[in-house]
PDB file of C-alpha atoms in Angstrom:
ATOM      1  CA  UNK A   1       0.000   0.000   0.000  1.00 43.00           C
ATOM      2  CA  UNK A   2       2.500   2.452  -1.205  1.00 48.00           C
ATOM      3  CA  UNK A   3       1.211   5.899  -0.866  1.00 50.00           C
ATOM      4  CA  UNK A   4      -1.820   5.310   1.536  1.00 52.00           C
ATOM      5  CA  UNK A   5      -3.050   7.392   3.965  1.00 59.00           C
ATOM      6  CA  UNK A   6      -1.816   7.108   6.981  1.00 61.00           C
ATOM      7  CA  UNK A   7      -4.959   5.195   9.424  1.00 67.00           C
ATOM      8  CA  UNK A   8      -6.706   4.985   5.734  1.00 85.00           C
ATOM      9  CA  UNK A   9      -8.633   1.419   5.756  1.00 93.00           C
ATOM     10  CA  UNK A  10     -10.401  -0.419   2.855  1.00 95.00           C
ATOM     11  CA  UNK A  11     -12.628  -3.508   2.544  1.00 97.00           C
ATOM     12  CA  UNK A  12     -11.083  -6.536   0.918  1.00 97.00           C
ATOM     13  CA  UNK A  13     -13.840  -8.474  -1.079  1.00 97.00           C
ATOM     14  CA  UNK A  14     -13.381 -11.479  -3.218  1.00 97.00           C
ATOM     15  CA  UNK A  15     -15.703 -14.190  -4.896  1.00 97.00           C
ATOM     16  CA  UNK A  16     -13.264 -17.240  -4.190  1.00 97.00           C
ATOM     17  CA  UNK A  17     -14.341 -17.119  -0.569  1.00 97.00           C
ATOM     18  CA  UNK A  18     -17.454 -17.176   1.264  1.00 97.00           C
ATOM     19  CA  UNK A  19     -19.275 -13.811   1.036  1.00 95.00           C
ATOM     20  CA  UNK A  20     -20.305 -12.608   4.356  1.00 95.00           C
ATOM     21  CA  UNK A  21     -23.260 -13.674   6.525  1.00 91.00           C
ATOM     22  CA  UNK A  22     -23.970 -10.251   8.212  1.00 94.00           C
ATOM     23  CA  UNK A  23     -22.837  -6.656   8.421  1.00 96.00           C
ATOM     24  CA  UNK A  24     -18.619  -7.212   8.403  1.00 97.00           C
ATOM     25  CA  UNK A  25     -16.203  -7.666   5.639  1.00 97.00           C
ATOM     26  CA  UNK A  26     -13.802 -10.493   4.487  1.00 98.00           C
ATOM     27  CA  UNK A  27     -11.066  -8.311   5.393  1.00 98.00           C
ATOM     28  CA  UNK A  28      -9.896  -4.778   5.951  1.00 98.00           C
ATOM     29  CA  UNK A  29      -6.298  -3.500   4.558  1.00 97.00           C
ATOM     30  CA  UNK A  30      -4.869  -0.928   7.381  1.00 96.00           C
ATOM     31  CA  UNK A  31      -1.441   0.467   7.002  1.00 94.00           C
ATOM     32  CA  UNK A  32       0.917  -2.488   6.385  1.00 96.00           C
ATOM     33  CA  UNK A  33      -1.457  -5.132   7.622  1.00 97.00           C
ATOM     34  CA  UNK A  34      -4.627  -7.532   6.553  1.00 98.00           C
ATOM     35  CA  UNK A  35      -6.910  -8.473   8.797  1.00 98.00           C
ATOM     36  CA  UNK A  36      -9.789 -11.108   7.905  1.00 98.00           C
ATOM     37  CA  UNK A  37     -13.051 -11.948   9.431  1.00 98.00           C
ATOM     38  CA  UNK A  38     -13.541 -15.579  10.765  1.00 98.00           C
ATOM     39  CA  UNK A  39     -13.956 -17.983   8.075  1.00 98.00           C
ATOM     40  CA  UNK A  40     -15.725 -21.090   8.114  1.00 97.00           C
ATOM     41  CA  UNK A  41     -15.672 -24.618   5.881  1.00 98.00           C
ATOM     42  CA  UNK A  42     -17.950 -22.898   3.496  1.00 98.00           C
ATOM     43  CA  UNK A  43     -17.058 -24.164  -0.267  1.00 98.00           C
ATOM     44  CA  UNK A  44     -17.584 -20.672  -1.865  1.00 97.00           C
ATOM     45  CA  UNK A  45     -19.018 -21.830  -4.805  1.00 96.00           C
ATOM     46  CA  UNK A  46     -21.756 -24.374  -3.584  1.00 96.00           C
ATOM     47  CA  UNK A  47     -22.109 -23.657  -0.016  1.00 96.00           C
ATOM     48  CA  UNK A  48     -20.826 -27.129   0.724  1.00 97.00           C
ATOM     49  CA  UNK A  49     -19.294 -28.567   4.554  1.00 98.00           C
ATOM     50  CA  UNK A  50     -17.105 -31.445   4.850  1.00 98.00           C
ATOM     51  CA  UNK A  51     -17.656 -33.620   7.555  1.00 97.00           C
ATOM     52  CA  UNK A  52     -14.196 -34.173   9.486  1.00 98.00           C
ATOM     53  CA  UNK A  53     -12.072 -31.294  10.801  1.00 98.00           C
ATOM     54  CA  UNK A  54      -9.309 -32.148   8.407  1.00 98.00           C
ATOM     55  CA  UNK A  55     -11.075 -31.575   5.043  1.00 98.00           C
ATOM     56  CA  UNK A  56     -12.923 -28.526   7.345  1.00 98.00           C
ATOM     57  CA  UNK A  57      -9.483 -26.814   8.368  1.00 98.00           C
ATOM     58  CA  UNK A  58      -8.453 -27.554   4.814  1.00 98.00           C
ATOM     59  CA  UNK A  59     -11.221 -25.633   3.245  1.00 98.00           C
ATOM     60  CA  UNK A  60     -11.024 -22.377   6.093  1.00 98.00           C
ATOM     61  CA  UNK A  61      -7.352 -21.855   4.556  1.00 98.00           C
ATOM     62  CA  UNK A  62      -8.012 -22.117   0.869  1.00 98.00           C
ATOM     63  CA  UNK A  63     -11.027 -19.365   2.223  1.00 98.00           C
ATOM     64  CA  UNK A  64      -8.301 -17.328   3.936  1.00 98.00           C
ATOM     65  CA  UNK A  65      -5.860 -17.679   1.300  1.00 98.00           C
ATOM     66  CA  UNK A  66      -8.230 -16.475  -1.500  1.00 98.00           C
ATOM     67  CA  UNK A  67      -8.567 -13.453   0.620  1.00 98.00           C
ATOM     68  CA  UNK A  68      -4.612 -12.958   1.342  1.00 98.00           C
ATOM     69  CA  UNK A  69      -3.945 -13.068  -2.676  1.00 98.00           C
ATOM     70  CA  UNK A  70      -6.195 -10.788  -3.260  1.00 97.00           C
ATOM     71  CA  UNK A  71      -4.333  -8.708  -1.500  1.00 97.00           C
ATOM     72  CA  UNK A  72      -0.924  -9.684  -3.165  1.00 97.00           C
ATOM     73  CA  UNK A  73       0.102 -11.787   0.030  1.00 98.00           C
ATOM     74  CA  UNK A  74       0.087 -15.473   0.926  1.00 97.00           C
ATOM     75  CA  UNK A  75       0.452 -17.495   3.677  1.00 98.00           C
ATOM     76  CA  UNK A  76       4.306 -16.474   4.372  1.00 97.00           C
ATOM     77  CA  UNK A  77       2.695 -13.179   5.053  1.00 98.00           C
ATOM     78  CA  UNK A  78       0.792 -14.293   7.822  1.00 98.00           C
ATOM     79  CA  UNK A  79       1.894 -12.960  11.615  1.00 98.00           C
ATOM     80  CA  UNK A  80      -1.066 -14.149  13.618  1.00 98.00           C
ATOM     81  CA  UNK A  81      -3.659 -17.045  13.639  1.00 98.00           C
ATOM     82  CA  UNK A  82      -6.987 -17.310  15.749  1.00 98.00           C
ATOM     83  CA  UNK A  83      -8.468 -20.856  15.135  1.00 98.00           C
ATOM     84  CA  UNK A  84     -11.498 -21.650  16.831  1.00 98.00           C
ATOM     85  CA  UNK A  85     -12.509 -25.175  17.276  1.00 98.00           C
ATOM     86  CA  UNK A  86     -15.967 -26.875  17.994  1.00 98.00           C
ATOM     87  CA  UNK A  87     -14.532 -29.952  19.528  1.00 98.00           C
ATOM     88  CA  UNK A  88     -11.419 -28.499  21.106  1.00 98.00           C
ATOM     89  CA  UNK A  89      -9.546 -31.918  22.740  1.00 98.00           C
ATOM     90  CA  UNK A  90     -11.134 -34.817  20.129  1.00 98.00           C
ATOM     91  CA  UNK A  91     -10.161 -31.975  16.528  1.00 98.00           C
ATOM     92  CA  UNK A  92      -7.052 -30.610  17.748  1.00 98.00           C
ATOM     93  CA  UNK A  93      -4.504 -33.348  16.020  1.00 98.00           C
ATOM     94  CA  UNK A  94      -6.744 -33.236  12.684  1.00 98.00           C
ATOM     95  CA  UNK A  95      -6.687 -29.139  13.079  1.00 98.00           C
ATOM     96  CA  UNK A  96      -3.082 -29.201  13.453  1.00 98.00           C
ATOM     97  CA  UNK A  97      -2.151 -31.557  10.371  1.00 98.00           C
ATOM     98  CA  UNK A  98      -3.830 -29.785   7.855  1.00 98.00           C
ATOM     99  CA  UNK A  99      -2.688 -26.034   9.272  1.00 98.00           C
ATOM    100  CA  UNK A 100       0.908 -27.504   8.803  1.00 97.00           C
ATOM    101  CA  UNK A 101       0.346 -28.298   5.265  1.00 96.00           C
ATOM    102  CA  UNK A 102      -0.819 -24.280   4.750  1.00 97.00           C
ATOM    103  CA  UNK A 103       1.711 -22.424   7.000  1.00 97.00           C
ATOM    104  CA  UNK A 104       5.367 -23.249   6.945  1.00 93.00           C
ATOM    105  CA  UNK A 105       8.374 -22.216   9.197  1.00 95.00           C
ATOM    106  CA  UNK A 106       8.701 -19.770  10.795  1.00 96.00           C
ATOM    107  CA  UNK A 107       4.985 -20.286  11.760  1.00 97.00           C
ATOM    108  CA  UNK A 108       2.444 -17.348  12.476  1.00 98.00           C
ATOM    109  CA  UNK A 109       1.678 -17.075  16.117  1.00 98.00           C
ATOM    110  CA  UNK A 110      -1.243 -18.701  17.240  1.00 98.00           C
ATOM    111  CA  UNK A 111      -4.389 -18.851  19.724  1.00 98.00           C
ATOM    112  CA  UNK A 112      -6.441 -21.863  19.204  1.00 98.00           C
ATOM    113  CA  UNK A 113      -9.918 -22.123  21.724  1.00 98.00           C
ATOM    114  CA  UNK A 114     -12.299 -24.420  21.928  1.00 98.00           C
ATOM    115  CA  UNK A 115     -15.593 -22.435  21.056  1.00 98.00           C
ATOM    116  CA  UNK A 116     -19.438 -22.695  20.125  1.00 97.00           C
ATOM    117  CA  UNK A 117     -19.824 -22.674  16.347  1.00 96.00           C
ATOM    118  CA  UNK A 118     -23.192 -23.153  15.351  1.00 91.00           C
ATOM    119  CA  UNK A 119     -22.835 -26.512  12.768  1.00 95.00           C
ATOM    120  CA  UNK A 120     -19.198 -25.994  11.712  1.00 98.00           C
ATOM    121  CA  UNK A 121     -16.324 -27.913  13.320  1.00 98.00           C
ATOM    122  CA  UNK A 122     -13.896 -25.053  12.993  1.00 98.00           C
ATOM    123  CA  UNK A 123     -12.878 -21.127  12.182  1.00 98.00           C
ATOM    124  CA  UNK A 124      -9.900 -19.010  11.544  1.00 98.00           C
ATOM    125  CA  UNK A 125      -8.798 -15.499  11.174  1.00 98.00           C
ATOM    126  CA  UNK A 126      -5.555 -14.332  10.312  1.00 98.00           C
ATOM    127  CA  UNK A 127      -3.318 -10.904  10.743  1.00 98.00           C
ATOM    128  CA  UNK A 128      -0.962 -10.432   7.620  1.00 98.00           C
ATOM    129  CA  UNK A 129       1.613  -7.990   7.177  1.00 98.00           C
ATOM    130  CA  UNK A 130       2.634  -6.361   3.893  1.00 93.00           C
ATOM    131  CA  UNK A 131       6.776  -6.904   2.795  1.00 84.00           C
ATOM    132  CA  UNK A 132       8.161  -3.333   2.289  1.00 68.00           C
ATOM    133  CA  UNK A 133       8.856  -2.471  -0.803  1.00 52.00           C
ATOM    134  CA  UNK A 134      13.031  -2.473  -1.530  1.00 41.00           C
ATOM    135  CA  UNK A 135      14.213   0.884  -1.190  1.00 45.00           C
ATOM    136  CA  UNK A 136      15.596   2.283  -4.694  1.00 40.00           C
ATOM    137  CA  UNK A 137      18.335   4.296  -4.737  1.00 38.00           C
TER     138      UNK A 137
END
């Protein structure tokens, strides 16, 4: 974001991920960073849920990542990770497999809680930060 405003923010919208479900946004650029909304299993095109937290966690970060490169970033870009799971204790192994195929060393922090989440088995938000641009001389 080369030449923004400084505090300037701007919705981040794309059709390869769930559109929302109420009044918030997929994401919202600020200054160097992305933030997303929660995202859940949702296949964007057909609404569809897997059944097991794998294929679940799977489909959240092909969501999320949809939403990073339309911002130019990826998963490398990623500083922070809150992952909400249904069935904290009996999902967190499953959860944990398929995050390691998305995010690779060094990994993003992370909070992962065990929470209420009305017919899904599992939802993530992330915090990226923007690379700086080399400096030309």
């Amino acid at each position: 974001m080369t030449g923004s405003t400084p505090g300037a923010r701007r919705a981040v919208r794309t059709d390869r991920a769930p559109a929302p479900a109420g009044a918030y946004s997929q994401g919202i650029a600020a200054g160097p960073y992305l933030f997303t909304s929660g995202f859940g299993p949702q296949d964007p095109d057909t609404g569809a849920v897997a059944d097991t937290v794998g294929e679940q966690t799977a489909q959240v970060l092909r969501n999320l990542g949809a939403v990073l490169e339309a911002e130019g970033l990826g998963p490398q870009d990623v500083v922070k990770v809150t992952a909400h799971l249904q069935h904290l204790r009996r999902d967190f192994a499953a959860y944990d497999a398929a995050y390691r195929a998305f995010f690779t060393e060094p990994h993003p922090v992370r909070t992962t809680v065990g929470s209420d989440l009305m017919d899904i088995l599992v939802e993530i938000d992330v915090v990226a930060l923007r690379r700086e641009e080399p400096a030309h001389a």
